[in-house]
Each structure stands twice: as structure tokens, then as C-alpha cells.
Amino acid sequence: MDCGPTCLRMIAKYYGRHYNADTLRQMTGFNKRGVSLLGISETAEKIGFRTRGVQLNLDQLNLAALPCILHWNQNHFVVLYAISISRWRKSYVSVADPGIGIVQYPLRDFLARWAFSKNEDNERVGIALLMEPGPDFYRSEGEKEQKLDWSLILKYLHGARWQLVNVFIALIISSLISLIFPFLTQSIVDTGINAQNLQYVVMVLIAQLMLTFSQTAIGFVRNRLLLRISNILNIQILSDFWIKLTRLPVSYFDVHHTGDTLQRIRDHNTVQGFLTGTALTTLFSVFNFVIYAAVLILYNMQLFFIFCGGSLLYFLWVKLFLNVRRKLNYETFHLSAKENNSTLQLIQGMQEIRLNNAEMPKRWEWENIQANIFKLDFKSLNYSQIQSAGAAFINQVQGIIISFFVARLVIEGQLTLGAMLAIQYVIGQLNTPVQQWVGFVQSFQDAKISMERLNEIHQLDNEENHERSYIQQLPAMNNIQLDNLSFTYPGAGNEPVLENISLTIPDRKVTAIVGVSGSGKTTLIKLLLKVYGQYEGEIRIGPFEGEDKKTGTNLGFIGHQFWRSQCGAVLQDGYIFNDTIARNIAVGVESIDYQNLQKSARVANIHYFIESLPNGYYTKLGAEGTNLSQGQKQRILIARAVYKDPKFIFFDEATNSLDGNNEKTILQNLNIFFKGRTVVVVAHRLSTVRNADKIIVLEKGKIAEEGTHEELTNLKKKYYELVKNQLELGN
């Protein structure tokens, strides 16, 4: 879903200006569905481009200024940067696809992916966004390119530095022990066998056995240390990632898929595996290579250069495949994220799937993803086999050439037979570091890609800016004042959800908000809870002295965590955790106050139901409240809000799943609980709002009416229309 902002980044970079991905995402109105062409166009205009959205045929496109952005396959954006139409050779179109890379398409394939409509002349036409940089584009310096920040990860290694020192000591000792083996082998052949001294051979073999035992013991200790370091790093890195996620704005989770976040968590395993496995082993292999290279030079300089030449060819061959592996890594990431989402959807939505006879389409959807994964795996296997076959061939040729030269030196009397066996051993020990370096390059590439994705999260701004000081107390009076409040969801062409809302929610009173679906009621509640921060106008907390005076404290200056600690909320999408009922009511509390717990359950009229369960308040609930009815879930959510004993209460359709008897009892209990608190209730049911001190009627994001139930009923306008059927007031 990043294709739109990425295309814009590519074209800006083409003209010499860098913009960070997250900046363009926010400007284009990025969400789970991606962005619109209008959003890309408006963002391009903001950074200095002149744009024009057009629908044209291939001949017209051939005359257009390139590069430009194309709407591709009706669900994707790509950059068109070259069209080659020739009578003498095959014509093709060059496209930069954010999901694949640079691709050249024959004209027929290009039109099949781009031109989905026909014009009046029955010509195939497609949609394009033409872009040219204006003077403002060059006046701007763009943004500073964010370099890959490894310091975030390397600081964890610093914490395990003593364990790492022990690992290096073990590696060095192991390397020095293995260095003795080629000389022992040479000694057995040249001294023991040639002199026919069996006792000497036995002594050397016993020494070799003891060295092997020592090397094994050192390896045993080293692996235990590495496992310990690995576990420490894994916990610390993932823990900090979760801390970062909990500090991001709540709105972040509205625009990012769950599968995307899960896949980034798996990226941590790649980085951790690289640091504790490949990186350490490669560092050790450098030490090993230097020692064995020195030994080989002592035997014969010419053999060393032959080995280096073969290793260089091996490196160059592997390097050819690095760009391919990078593309495959990104494709794997996106397919894995899709698979995560599809799997979660199948599990969580099984009831709806079964009720709507959608088993087959949903299964096919999952199978299509698996088919794409299989194709990608097969493609990866092909490249891997070609790379491995080429590498094996180079190694084999190198080995044959070295064997020939060594054999010739033995025949010519320049080397002994024992020295020949020792050299073969040394060559084998030199091959291992070379292969480890190749593995290091590949693992480094994977870790770098993973780090880029993780840095995208770590570089996002926290909900609370650590450089700012936030107010951690509330004024004596808790009126909520909204002054010309307007809010539009990110995305080009979206209509304002709330428009110039000005009202006062009185302190220690119940204010009800009513209106038809889509009138902005839930959005208003989320703004009051600081879920969204990008709004126009002001929200203030404090005493109200008059319409012309701005009094109280701006909500933006109050700390997010502190403000929410003062608020109890029941939203339409409230979540039930996979925990006991007690822990679902007393969320985030270490020591539960059971007197307050039972009081909260009584207010929500669920105490007797809980006590009827075999384990009472210790009954474990499944994820999302498995085996609970919607009404029972809602009552637990109400009890959760009551348990916090908040100064502000926000209810969004908190009783819409309750039967009449339960609702009546709970409302009676809540009316007592509401005393002395500032309450905002969103509801459709008249029974929930009729006793409110103030009723606000919203229509299309604006205040239509304001007053008490009696006042608004007597007006016989919007509110009357909303409730007349419930009141049976007649037509």
C-alpha cells in the first residue's frame, strides 16, 4: 500500500530532492487502503510540482513529459520513465514498479496492465498523473536523507560486552588449537611413517585426540554463551520495540495492517540472528583466515595467490545475485504480511464466513496467496540453485588447480608428502572463512533490509514529544469547551467529518450526543480522548466565562497518558483480553481492589452472572471474549470504565447490545455513579439520553440542535424526528 508515496519519492529523487517515506505517507493521507491519485497530486503540488491528472491513449502518452505516475492494474501505482516505439526492433515500455523493481514490458503487456477503458474513438486509454517540477520545487531543499541507524541495535551488544569477550577468547583458543593440526598431520607422515616409528605416530594421534577434546569443550562453552547473549538481545530488542509501539499515536494502528506489524516483529529475529550468529562467526573467521593465510604463505606464496584468485571469482559470482535477493526479500515480506492478515481473517471471522456461506471464496483467497508464496519460493530456489551451482563449480576448479600445483611441487621434490596433506588441510580451513564471508554478505543484506523496516517504526514521532513539557493536573472546574472544531480523516478528497463545532460540555453534568450514523459522533468522542491530534480549532478543559473569552487549558498541552488516566471510556470496538474477568475489569492494575471490583461489576449489573461461574472473577476468558454474549462483553467494558473511578466518562453506544431489563438496571446504577463527573454519552436509544442534562444533535458534522429532551421534543425538528418512533409520538 506504499506504492503511491514511493512513486512520488522516486520522481522527486530523479529531479534531485529527497523526501522521507513517512513524510509523504502522512501528506498523501496514507491508510490501510493505500492512497488515491488525488492525494498523490495534492502532495506533489505541495512539494513544488505542477501536476495534471489525465486519461490518454498510448500515442498521447508517448508525447507526455516523463517520468510520470500511472494507475496500474486498477489497484497500484508505478512510474513510467521510458517508451521505445520502433519499426525496426521490438517496442517496449520501461516501468519502475515499487513492488518489483525496473521492468520492461512489450506494448501488448503494458496496455493490458494500464489501459482499462476506451474513449469515444474506441481507443484504449489509461490514467496517468503528469508531473513537472516548478520553481518552488528547486527552492526547497527537500529533507535530509535518513541514514541507516545501527546504533539502536549495537547498544544492546554493549550491554553483553563481557559475555562477548568470553566468546572471543574461546574462539581464539579454538583457532589456535586447530592451527596445530596441519603440523601434526605433516609430522605423522614425514617423521612417523617415513621413519617407520609407530610409537611416535601413536603419541601424535593421542595428542591430536586431546586437542580435539579440548576444542569440543571450548565449543560447548562458547555455544552456551552465544545462546545466553542471543536470548538477552532478543528480549531487550523486542521489549523496546513494544515500548515504541505503545508510545506511537493510537491513530497509527488505524492505518497499518496487523500482518505488517507482526512481520516487523519477525524482522527482529533476523537482526538478532545476524548479530549473535553470522556477525560474530565472521569476525572470528577473519582472525582464522589471517592465521591460515600466513601458514599457506610459509609453505608456498604461489598457492596463496591461486587461492585468492579463486575466492575473488567466488565473491564476484555471489555479488551478482545480491540485488535479486533484495527484491525477493521485499516480495517475501509483503506476501508474508498478506498471509498473516488472511490467516487472522479466516480464524477471527470464521463465524461470519460460515453464516454467509463464504467458506469457498475465503479459502480460495488464502490459497491464491499460498500459490503466490509457492511461486516466489520456486523463484528463490531457482536463483539459489544457480548461485550454488556456480559457486560449487568455481570452488571445484580452484581445488583442482591447487591440487595440480601441490602434486607437481611434491613430484619435483619441493614439498614433502606430509606438507602436501598439511596444505590440503590449510586450504580447507581457508575455504570455511570465505564461505562464511559470503554468508555474512547475504545475512548483512537481510539484516539491513530488516533494520530499514524497523527504523521506519523507531523514527516515527511518539504520541508525547519528549522535548515538550505536558501539564499533569486538571483545573478545578472540568468544563469541556470546543471552539470551531473541525476534523477530516487523512486522504485527499475526504469531506470534513466535523465542521466548525462550538459547544460547551458542562462540568459534572451528563451531555448526550445523538444523530444519524455517519454524523461524526464517534469521531468527536475519539478527539476528546486524544486518539486523533490533527484537528482544527481548539478543545479546552476548565472554567467557562463567556463565548468571547478563551479560558481553561488547551487539551493539546495536557499529557496523553495523564488525560486518559482521568477518563473512563466504552467504545464500540472495545477489546476483551485473553485473561480472567477480574483482570479484564481491572486492566493495567497490579494489585486489584476487590471491593472496587465488585462495586464496578454491580454497577454494570454483571456481578451475579460472574458469581454464577465456577471460578467467579477468576474465570479465564478467551481472546476477544469467547463464549460471552455481546451484552456480557459490553457490561464488562462498562465495569472496566467504572473501576477506574474517572473524572470524565465517554460512552459510545455503551448499552446498544443490552436487553431492556439490563439496560434499565444499568442506567439506574450509572445515574448514581455519574454524579460529580463530567459525562459524554453517544447513543441512539432514547432511554439512554432522555435524562441527560444537555442533548446535542449532530447532522453531517455540524450541530443541528442543542437543549434538553423536553425543549428539543417541543421544537419538533431533528431530534423529534430521531426519537418519535421510540416515543410513539405519532406522525
XYZ file of C-alpha atoms in Angstrom:
731
model
C 0.000 0.000 0.000
C 3.098 2.231 -0.067
C 3.199 2.396 -3.860
C 1.749 5.935 -4.189
C 4.135 7.718 -1.809
C 7.030 5.605 -3.152
C 6.356 6.665 -6.752
C 6.354 10.296 -5.636
C 9.636 9.745 -3.763
C 11.227 8.241 -6.880
C 10.266 11.156 -9.119
C 11.364 13.738 -6.506
C 14.714 11.906 -6.230
C 15.005 11.831 -10.033
C 14.849 15.645 -10.008
C 17.374 15.880 -7.160
C 15.321 16.175 -3.966
C 14.982 13.573 -1.193
C 11.833 13.121 0.895
C 11.422 10.588 3.667
C 8.808 7.886 3.194
C 6.826 8.723 6.323
C 6.590 12.429 5.404
C 4.969 11.621 2.055
C 2.750 8.942 3.624
C 1.263 11.483 6.009
C 0.897 14.156 3.319
C -0.863 11.795 0.897
C -3.325 10.576 3.545
C -1.929 7.038 3.771
C -4.221 4.369 5.254
C -4.862 0.605 5.060
C -6.296 1.014 1.541
C -3.283 2.976 0.286
C -3.715 6.445 -1.240
C -5.662 7.999 -4.101
C -4.281 9.643 -7.227
C -5.771 12.908 -5.968
C -3.785 12.522 -2.736
C -0.562 11.997 -4.716
C -1.356 15.003 -6.914
C -2.064 17.343 -3.988
C 1.108 16.212 -2.183
C 3.178 16.702 -5.354
C 1.806 20.244 -5.662
C 2.761 20.944 -2.024
C 6.405 19.987 -2.626
C 6.645 22.106 -5.787
C 5.490 20.016 -8.760
C 2.987 21.078 -11.398
C 0.613 18.138 -11.905
C -2.232 17.161 -14.150
C -4.359 14.038 -13.958
C -5.240 12.787 -17.441
C -6.799 9.918 -19.317
C -4.998 9.319 -22.614
C -4.078 6.756 -25.237
C -0.624 5.328 -25.993
C 0.221 7.911 -28.707
C -0.639 10.781 -26.363
C 1.321 9.143 -23.553
C 4.335 8.898 -25.872
C 4.299 12.711 -26.205
C 3.939 13.347 -22.445
C 6.770 14.556 -20.202
C 8.398 11.644 -18.389
C 8.676 10.357 -15.736
C 5.021 10.264 -14.753
C 2.843 8.125 -12.485
C 0.443 5.538 -13.943
C -2.578 3.871 -12.372
C -1.618 0.212 -12.799
C -3.871 -2.869 -12.806
C -6.594 -0.656 -11.283
C -5.103 -1.114 -7.783
C -1.479 0.026 -7.928
C 0.795 2.930 -8.938
C 4.022 2.744 -10.973
C 6.424 5.243 -12.548
C 6.681 5.329 -16.341
C 10.123 6.574 -17.392
C 10.687 5.462 -20.999
C 8.711 4.430 -24.102
C 10.586 2.911 -27.029
C 8.428 2.501 -30.165
C 10.334 1.384 -33.255
C 9.526 -0.107 -36.642
C 12.834 -1.919 -36.839
C 13.003 -3.639 -33.475
C 10.703 -4.764 -30.711
C 8.889 -1.898 -28.973
C 8.773 -1.811 -25.191
C 7.834 0.398 -22.236
C 10.091 0.824 -19.176
C 8.325 0.979 -15.813
C 9.653 1.386 -12.262
C 7.336 -0.703 -10.098
C 7.704 -0.143 -6.307
C 6.699 -3.764 -5.690
C 9.035 -5.427 -8.236
C 11.714 -3.048 -9.500
C 12.555 -1.825 -13.009
C 10.651 -3.842 -15.608
C 10.400 -3.626 -19.395
C 7.057 -4.621 -20.897
C 6.181 -5.312 -24.545
C 3.475 -2.889 -25.730
C 0.712 -5.502 -25.565
C 1.532 -6.467 -21.955
C 1.870 -2.802 -20.990
C -1.567 -1.893 -22.374
C -3.128 -4.928 -20.661
C -1.920 -3.593 -17.297
C -2.585 0.124 -17.856
C -5.304 0.830 -20.433
C -8.585 -0.473 -18.965
C -11.012 1.937 -20.681
C -11.898 3.075 -24.178
C -12.520 6.608 -25.440
C -15.044 7.901 -27.963
C -12.843 6.729 -30.847
C -12.759 3.213 -29.357
C -9.063 3.582 -28.460
C -7.694 2.030 -25.314
C -6.902 4.667 -22.695
C -5.420 4.683 -19.200
C -4.964 7.091 -16.313
C -1.737 8.997 -15.671
C -0.522 11.794 -13.425
C 1.788 14.080 -15.399
C 4.378 15.865 -13.268
C 6.913 18.599 -13.872
C 8.990 20.422 -11.230
C 8.196 24.101 -10.756
C 10.369 26.893 -9.280
C 9.124 26.098 -5.743
C 10.449 22.559 -6.061
C 14.007 23.767 -6.594
C 13.720 26.460 -3.922
C 13.048 23.720 -1.386
C 15.996 21.679 -0.171
C 13.830 18.634 0.468
C 14.616 16.573 3.558
C 17.815 15.180 4.959
C 18.209 11.556 3.967
C 17.930 9.301 6.999
C 20.939 7.021 7.170
C 20.525 3.510 8.477
C 20.957 3.757 12.246
C 22.716 0.665 13.611
C 23.455 2.390 16.930
C 19.963 1.390 18.058
C 20.978 -2.281 17.856
C 24.695 -2.036 18.680
C 23.911 -0.536 22.103
C 22.428 -3.911 23.064
C 25.729 -5.623 22.239
C 27.450 -3.155 24.557
C 25.309 -4.456 27.416
C 26.550 -8.012 26.773
C 30.175 -6.996 26.226
C 31.672 -9.269 28.923
C 29.921 -12.342 27.556
C 31.176 -11.338 24.094
C 34.749 -11.042 25.390
C 34.474 -14.592 26.766
C 33.152 -15.816 23.421
C 36.093 -14.209 21.573
C 38.594 -15.732 23.970
C 37.008 -19.161 23.360
C 37.105 -18.591 19.587
C 40.771 -17.562 19.624
C 41.810 -20.564 21.749
C 39.818 -22.882 19.476
C 41.503 -21.341 16.423
C 44.984 -21.712 17.862
C 44.306 -25.367 18.705
C 43.090 -26.072 15.161
C 46.263 -24.418 13.841
C 48.347 -27.230 15.350
C 46.541 -29.952 13.359
C 48.222 -29.432 9.934
C 51.680 -29.594 11.529
C 50.716 -32.767 13.420
C 49.493 -34.301 10.143
C 52.764 -33.400 8.419
C 54.731 -34.784 11.367
C 52.877 -38.124 11.260
C 53.658 -38.617 7.563
C 57.181 -37.176 7.340
C 58.563 -38.313 10.717
C 56.415 -41.219 11.906
C 55.572 -43.068 8.677
C 58.800 -42.380 6.753
C 60.903 -43.396 9.782
C 58.516 -46.337 10.423
C 58.225 -45.178 14.055
C 54.791 -46.454 15.183
C 55.291 -45.255 18.766
C 55.768 -41.702 17.533
C 52.618 -41.944 15.377
C 50.601 -43.167 18.386
C 51.881 -40.306 20.539
C 50.952 -37.716 17.891
C 47.488 -39.248 17.436
C 46.889 -39.179 21.233
C 47.924 -35.503 21.258
C 45.535 -34.875 18.343
C 42.720 -36.616 20.254
C 43.338 -34.459 23.348
C 43.326 -31.311 21.242
C 40.030 -32.387 19.629
C 38.523 -32.968 23.082
C 39.701 -29.515 24.231
C 38.300 -27.893 21.100
C 34.930 -29.624 21.627
C 34.772 -28.480 25.271
C 35.563 -24.893 24.283
C 32.887 -25.037 21.557
C 30.386 -26.325 24.130
C 31.061 -23.340 26.448
C 31.058 -20.891 23.527
C 27.659 -22.068 22.240
C 26.123 -21.738 25.711
C 27.439 -18.179 25.963
C 26.095 -17.337 22.498
C 22.669 -18.719 23.389
C 22.604 -16.593 26.532
C 23.633 -13.456 24.618
C 21.056 -14.255 21.926
C 18.222 -14.559 24.453
C 19.210 -11.340 26.242
C 19.328 -9.410 22.963
C 16.067 -10.891 21.708
C 14.165 -9.896 24.846
C 15.694 -6.413 25.021
C 15.234 -5.603 21.333
C 11.639 -6.848 21.190
C 10.781 -5.218 24.513
C 11.993 -1.836 23.237
C 10.019 -2.348 20.027
C 6.845 -2.933 22.069
C 7.632 0.148 24.151
C 7.928 2.155 20.931
C 4.616 0.787 19.643
C 2.875 1.755 22.890
C 4.207 5.313 22.555
C 3.031 5.831 18.987
C -0.205 7.732 18.399
C -3.269 5.492 18.664
C -4.182 6.568 15.120
C -1.072 4.690 13.828
C -2.950 1.402 14.232
C -5.848 2.718 12.135
C -3.649 2.939 9.037
C -1.354 -0.101 9.406
C -2.317 -3.731 8.918
C -1.824 -6.183 11.779
C 0.152 -8.502 9.480
C 2.608 -5.695 8.704
C 3.377 -5.178 12.404
C 3.697 -8.945 13.019
C 6.140 -9.225 10.129
C 8.285 -6.427 11.585
C 8.453 -8.377 14.841
C 9.894 -11.279 12.833
C 12.433 -8.840 11.386
C 13.870 -8.580 14.903
C 14.744 -12.282 14.756
C 16.684 -11.653 11.530
C 18.681 -8.822 13.100
C 19.266 -10.708 16.359
C 20.377 -13.833 14.443
C 22.770 -11.741 12.367
C 24.366 -10.044 15.395
C 24.778 -13.126 17.573
C 25.421 -15.672 14.827
C 26.757 -14.539 11.476
C 28.496 -11.330 12.616
C 30.422 -12.939 15.490
C 31.359 -16.014 13.449
C 32.564 -13.828 10.571
C 34.647 -11.676 12.909
C 36.268 -14.848 14.202
C 36.766 -16.154 10.661
C 38.817 -13.028 9.808
C 41.223 -13.946 12.610
C 41.221 -17.566 11.414
C 41.866 -16.555 7.792
C 44.839 -14.363 8.685
C 46.500 -17.189 10.633
C 45.970 -19.881 7.975
C 46.882 -17.470 5.161
C 50.205 -16.851 6.912
C 50.754 -20.632 7.173
C 49.978 -21.124 3.455
C 52.373 -18.295 2.508
C 55.086 -20.015 4.563
C 54.549 -23.183 2.530
C 54.197 -21.546 -0.905
C 53.360 -17.961 -1.993
C 52.141 -19.050 -5.450
C 49.479 -21.333 -3.936
C 48.206 -18.439 -1.811
C 47.681 -16.223 -4.889
C 45.878 -19.041 -6.747
C 43.565 -19.434 -3.748
C 42.912 -15.657 -3.581
C 42.094 -15.535 -7.309
C 39.554 -18.354 -6.994
C 37.991 -16.733 -3.891
C 37.680 -13.392 -5.714
C 35.811 -15.076 -8.576
C 33.578 -16.758 -5.971
C 32.771 -13.383 -4.371
C 32.002 -11.710 -7.714
C 29.688 -14.561 -8.685
C 27.724 -14.316 -5.428
C 27.559 -10.495 -5.695
C 25.658 -10.839 -8.985
C 22.697 -12.237 -7.016
C 22.534 -9.654 -4.198
C 20.073 -7.312 -5.952
C 17.870 -10.264 -6.881
C 17.892 -11.434 -3.245
C 16.923 -7.926 -2.079
C 13.871 -7.883 -4.379
C 12.908 -11.385 -3.283
C 13.238 -10.318 0.371
C 10.772 -7.454 -0.108
C 8.356 -9.658 -2.035
C 8.570 -12.252 0.753
C 7.868 -9.570 3.368
C 4.734 -8.325 1.627
C 3.431 -11.816 0.858
C 4.051 -12.902 4.465
C 2.176 -9.833 5.724
C -0.723 -10.724 3.391
C -0.662 -14.315 4.614
C -0.770 -13.116 8.244
C -3.803 -10.932 7.518
C -5.576 -13.653 5.571
C -4.936 -16.257 8.279
C -6.138 -13.925 11.052
C -9.215 -13.125 8.981
C -10.021 -16.804 8.496
C -9.695 -17.544 12.211
C -11.341 -14.427 13.632
C -14.074 -14.178 11.022
C -14.985 -17.872 10.803
C -18.456 -17.333 12.244
C -19.347 -14.669 9.664
C -17.757 -16.752 6.905
C -19.910 -19.758 7.820
C -23.109 -17.721 8.252
C -22.676 -16.146 4.812
C -21.602 -19.355 3.008
C -18.308 -17.706 2.125
C -16.092 -20.685 3.002
C -15.001 -21.379 -0.550
C -14.178 -17.787 -1.686
C -12.273 -17.051 1.526
C -10.388 -20.347 1.257
C -9.595 -19.604 -2.390
C -8.327 -16.179 -1.352
C -5.962 -17.848 1.138
C -4.949 -20.499 -1.426
C -4.147 -17.796 -4.008
C -1.733 -16.231 -1.518
C -0.188 -19.672 -0.883
C 0.161 -20.146 -4.654
C 1.985 -16.812 -4.898
C 4.222 -17.838 -1.993
C 4.979 -21.133 -3.772
C 5.859 -19.253 -6.981
C 8.119 -16.934 -5.019
C 9.746 -19.868 -3.193
C 10.280 -21.624 -6.526
C 11.784 -18.451 -7.971
C 14.058 -18.146 -4.913
C 15.047 -21.792 -5.273
C 15.975 -21.269 -8.940
C 18.271 -18.355 -8.146
C 19.693 -20.187 -5.131
C 20.458 -23.288 -7.207
C 22.109 -21.269 -9.974
C 24.175 -19.386 -7.409
C 25.136 -22.585 -5.548
C 25.984 -24.465 -8.755
C 28.219 -21.630 -9.969
C 29.909 -21.305 -6.586
C 30.482 -25.078 -6.373
C 31.965 -25.083 -9.886
C 34.365 -22.233 -9.040
C 35.409 -23.998 -5.810
C 35.924 -27.285 -7.624
C 38.059 -25.677 -10.353
C 40.049 -23.830 -7.688
C 40.593 -27.102 -5.779
C 41.708 -28.976 -8.908
C 44.205 -26.229 -9.864
C 45.660 -26.135 -6.333
C 45.871 -29.966 -6.188
C 47.726 -29.964 -9.517
C 50.277 -27.379 -8.336
C 50.793 -29.126 -4.979
C 51.221 -32.534 -6.675
C 53.758 -31.026 -9.100
C 55.730 -29.495 -6.191
C 55.815 -32.905 -4.446
C 56.929 -34.675 -7.622
C 59.633 -32.039 -8.169
C 60.805 -32.553 -4.579
C 59.973 -29.036 -3.401
C 57.395 -30.340 -0.896
C 57.152 -33.495 1.173
C 54.084 -35.728 1.142
C 53.294 -34.637 4.710
C 53.480 -30.984 3.669
C 51.049 -31.744 0.823
C 48.489 -33.161 3.284
C 49.059 -30.182 5.606
C 48.453 -27.742 2.718
C 45.209 -29.514 1.791
C 44.094 -29.135 5.418
C 45.064 -25.430 5.429
C 43.195 -24.840 2.143
C 40.116 -26.474 3.685
C 40.399 -24.186 6.721
C 40.743 -21.133 4.435
C 37.641 -22.107 2.426
C 35.483 -22.014 5.544
C 36.093 -18.273 6.266
C 35.500 -17.443 2.590
C 32.120 -19.200 2.662
C 31.347 -17.506 5.990
C 32.102 -14.112 4.439
C 29.703 -14.830 1.603
C 27.098 -15.868 4.155
C 27.896 -12.677 6.068
C 27.273 -10.506 2.989
C 23.922 -12.201 2.390
C 22.910 -12.100 6.063
C 24.021 -8.476 6.293
C 21.788 -7.646 3.348
C 18.806 -9.358 5.000
C 19.570 -7.693 8.349
C 19.949 -4.297 6.662
C 16.563 -4.651 4.963
C 15.015 -5.682 8.286
C 16.703 -2.747 10.034
C 15.327 -0.340 7.421
C 11.812 -1.578 8.152
C 12.356 -1.416 11.924
C 13.879 2.057 11.717
C 10.714 3.228 9.969
C 8.902 2.489 13.230
C 11.601 3.768 15.599
C 11.904 7.057 13.682
C 8.187 7.831 13.931
C 7.280 10.592 16.365
C 5.950 9.466 19.721
C 2.486 10.484 20.787
C 4.074 12.639 23.507
C 7.053 14.706 22.348
C 9.816 14.146 24.956
C 11.136 17.675 24.295
C 7.860 19.228 25.451
C 6.539 19.551 28.991
C 2.924 18.478 29.429
C 0.510 19.553 32.127
C -0.102 16.766 34.639
C -3.053 18.282 36.530
C -6.579 19.475 35.787
C -8.261 22.769 36.665
C -10.825 22.927 39.462
C -13.756 23.036 37.024
C -13.904 20.450 34.281
C -15.998 22.036 31.565
C -15.003 20.885 28.075
C -15.090 23.715 25.542
C -14.978 23.108 21.800
C -14.184 26.164 19.716
C -14.604 25.943 15.914
C -13.534 22.297 15.957
C -13.126 20.707 12.513
C -11.700 17.319 11.586
C -11.127 15.487 8.312
C -9.713 11.963 8.068
C -6.384 11.802 6.189
C -6.770 11.371 2.458
C -7.371 13.638 -0.484
C -10.979 14.425 -1.330
C -12.357 13.397 2.078
C -15.216 15.528 3.357
C -14.904 17.023 6.867
C -16.385 14.675 9.473
C -16.784 17.554 11.922
C -17.119 21.157 10.781
C -16.864 24.253 12.978
C -18.231 22.619 16.128
C -18.505 25.092 19.021
C -20.122 23.905 22.238
C -19.627 23.575 25.973
C -19.864 20.231 27.751
C -20.706 21.301 31.310
C -18.749 20.136 34.351
C -20.315 17.317 36.413
C -23.263 17.023 34.037
C -24.404 14.400 31.529
C -24.188 15.518 27.901
C -25.747 13.279 25.251
C -24.784 13.369 21.563
C -27.291 11.991 19.071
C -27.577 11.868 15.319
C -27.868 9.511 12.390
C -24.990 7.156 11.528
C -22.061 8.988 9.988
C -22.842 12.324 11.602
C -19.483 12.420 13.456
C -20.468 11.277 16.961
C -17.780 8.576 17.389
C -15.124 10.807 15.818
C -15.938 13.537 18.349
C -15.511 11.056 21.224
C -12.119 9.944 19.825
C -10.968 13.554 19.533
C -11.909 14.131 23.168
C -9.890 11.014 24.105
C -6.864 12.347 22.121
C -6.896 9.425 19.695
C -6.523 11.913 16.829
C -4.467 15.070 17.168
C -4.615 16.631 13.686
C -7.700 18.809 14.025
C -8.506 22.472 13.506
C -9.901 24.652 16.267
C -9.447 24.144 19.998
C -10.538 21.829 22.785
C -10.164 23.349 26.254
C -10.663 21.978 29.752
C -11.631 24.344 32.568
C -13.986 27.144 33.658
C -16.143 28.873 31.065
C -16.512 32.657 31.343
C -18.099 33.608 28.055
C -18.065 32.996 24.330
C -15.586 35.792 23.637
C -13.037 34.619 26.221
C -10.756 31.620 25.711
C -10.434 30.122 29.166
C -9.263 26.825 30.587
C -6.355 24.611 29.498
C -5.798 23.579 25.884
C -6.223 19.783 25.650
C -3.080 19.620 23.490
C -0.982 20.800 26.451
C -2.239 18.026 28.746
C -0.212 14.792 28.740
C -1.868 11.967 26.787
C -1.306 9.326 29.461
C -2.380 11.653 32.289
C -5.539 12.711 30.425
C -6.549 9.105 29.699
C -5.911 8.200 33.345
C -8.668 10.690 34.166
C -11.037 9.242 31.552
C -13.196 6.126 31.517
C -14.364 5.082 28.072
C -16.547 2.427 26.477
C -16.172 2.473 22.692
C -17.945 0.421 20.050
C -14.788 -1.615 19.339
C -13.808 -2.309 22.970
C -11.451 -5.274 23.391
C -11.738 -8.243 25.768
C -8.313 -9.675 26.702
C -7.350 -13.332 26.979
C -7.284 -13.133 30.789
C -9.514 -13.532 33.862
C -12.676 -11.486 34.305
C -11.013 -9.655 37.218
C -8.045 -8.689 35.040
C -10.389 -7.653 32.213
C -12.159 -5.227 34.521
C -9.055 -4.003 36.388
C -6.883 -3.554 33.288
C -3.294 -2.460 33.921
C -3.580 -2.688 37.724
C -1.003 -4.759 39.615
C -2.943 -5.129 42.857
C -6.701 -5.450 42.371
C -9.034 -3.723 44.839
C -11.699 -6.454 45.088
C -14.163 -4.182 46.879
C -13.965 -1.718 43.976
C -14.047 -4.654 41.533
C -17.339 -5.975 42.906
C -18.791 -2.462 43.083
C -17.937 -1.899 39.390
C -19.497 -5.250 38.431
C -22.669 -4.358 40.368
C -22.945 -1.009 38.586
C -22.630 -2.885 35.261
C -25.188 -5.450 36.510
C -22.855 -8.386 35.832
C -21.832 -9.310 39.403
C -24.399 -12.108 39.786
C -23.532 -13.587 36.393
C -19.826 -13.660 37.321
C -20.544 -15.282 40.698
C -22.589 -17.984 38.962
C -19.463 -19.102 37.066
C -17.408 -21.970 38.605
C -14.322 -19.759 39.070
C -16.161 -16.477 39.614
C -13.960 -13.450 38.960
C -11.034 -15.803 38.231
C -12.802 -17.281 35.197
C -10.460 -17.120 32.203
C -11.927 -15.524 29.088
C -10.712 -16.387 25.607
C -9.339 -13.797 23.212
C -11.971 -11.161 22.399
C -14.355 -12.629 24.978
C -15.010 -16.076 23.536
C -18.200 -17.665 24.942
C -19.554 -14.281 26.101
C -22.602 -12.662 24.528
C -22.292 -9.144 23.126
C -24.321 -7.839 26.060
C -21.994 -9.547 28.578
C -18.933 -8.140 26.814
C -20.458 -4.689 26.922
C -21.213 -4.961 30.637
C -17.582 -5.992 31.332
C -16.440 -2.926 29.360
C -18.767 -0.715 31.415
C -17.403 -2.279 34.638
C -13.868 -1.567 33.348
C -14.682 2.128 32.886
C -16.352 2.332 36.320
C -13.404 0.614 38.062
C -11.063 3.464 37.006
C -13.232 5.898 39.041
C -12.598 8.600 36.403
C -13.459 12.298 36.410
C -14.529 12.128 32.750
C -16.664 9.394 31.227
C -17.134 8.807 27.484
C -19.680 6.212 26.379
C -20.131 5.427 22.682
C -23.215 3.232 22.239
C -22.286 1.565 25.537
C -25.686 -0.086 26.015
C -26.759 -0.847 22.442
C -26.297 -4.634 22.911
C -28.266 -4.852 26.162
C -31.806 -6.089 26.590
C -34.409 -3.729 28.057
C -34.264 -5.084 31.639
C -30.475 -4.991 31.875
C -30.332 -1.566 30.288
C -32.869 -0.158 32.751
C -30.961 -1.515 35.766
C -27.569 -0.363 34.466
C -28.846 3.129 33.620
C -30.259 3.473 37.121
C -26.893 2.424 38.576
C -24.979 4.687 36.210
C -27.119 7.727 37.024
C -25.916 7.375 40.619
C -22.307 6.770 39.508
C -22.380 9.766 37.116
C -22.950 12.254 39.946
C -19.970 14.578 40.328
C -18.453 13.522 36.974
C -18.357 15.049 33.516
C -20.119 12.584 31.211
C -20.451 12.425 27.413
C -22.796 9.756 26.055
C -23.305 8.831 22.397
C -26.466 6.818 21.831
C -29.362 6.119 19.503
C -31.732 4.834 22.167
C -33.935 7.433 23.768
C -33.839 5.582 27.117
C -30.104 6.357 27.316
C -30.301 10.083 26.563
C -33.677 11.378 27.743
C -32.416 12.131 31.277
C -29.260 13.911 30.080
C -28.720 17.481 31.280
C -27.889 18.531 27.728
C -28.514 16.936 24.329
C -26.504 17.796 21.208
C -27.939 16.807 17.818
C -25.279 16.341 15.126
C -26.063 16.290 11.427
C -23.382 15.926 8.746
C -20.693 17.018 11.185
C -22.488 20.151 12.359
C -24.604 20.980 15.387
C -28.236 20.950 14.317
C -29.900 21.404 17.732
C -28.963 21.781 21.368
C -31.067 21.595 24.538
C -32.876 19.267 26.972
C -35.144 16.400 25.979
C -38.302 18.422 26.657
C -37.024 21.505 24.813
C -35.966 19.580 21.717
C -39.122 17.475 21.665
C -41.281 20.584 21.716
C -39.331 22.037 18.781
C -40.416 19.056 16.664
C -37.361 19.248 14.412
C -34.310 16.940 14.010
C -34.354 15.453 17.495
C -38.093 14.891 17.295
C -37.638 13.020 14.002
C -34.943 10.821 15.568
C -36.985 9.735 18.570
C -40.641 9.956 17.549
C -40.902 6.262 16.697
C -39.341 5.277 20.031
C -41.680 7.630 21.894
C -44.671 6.678 19.729
C -45.466 10.372 19.384
C -47.315 9.747 16.167
C -46.684 11.018 12.678
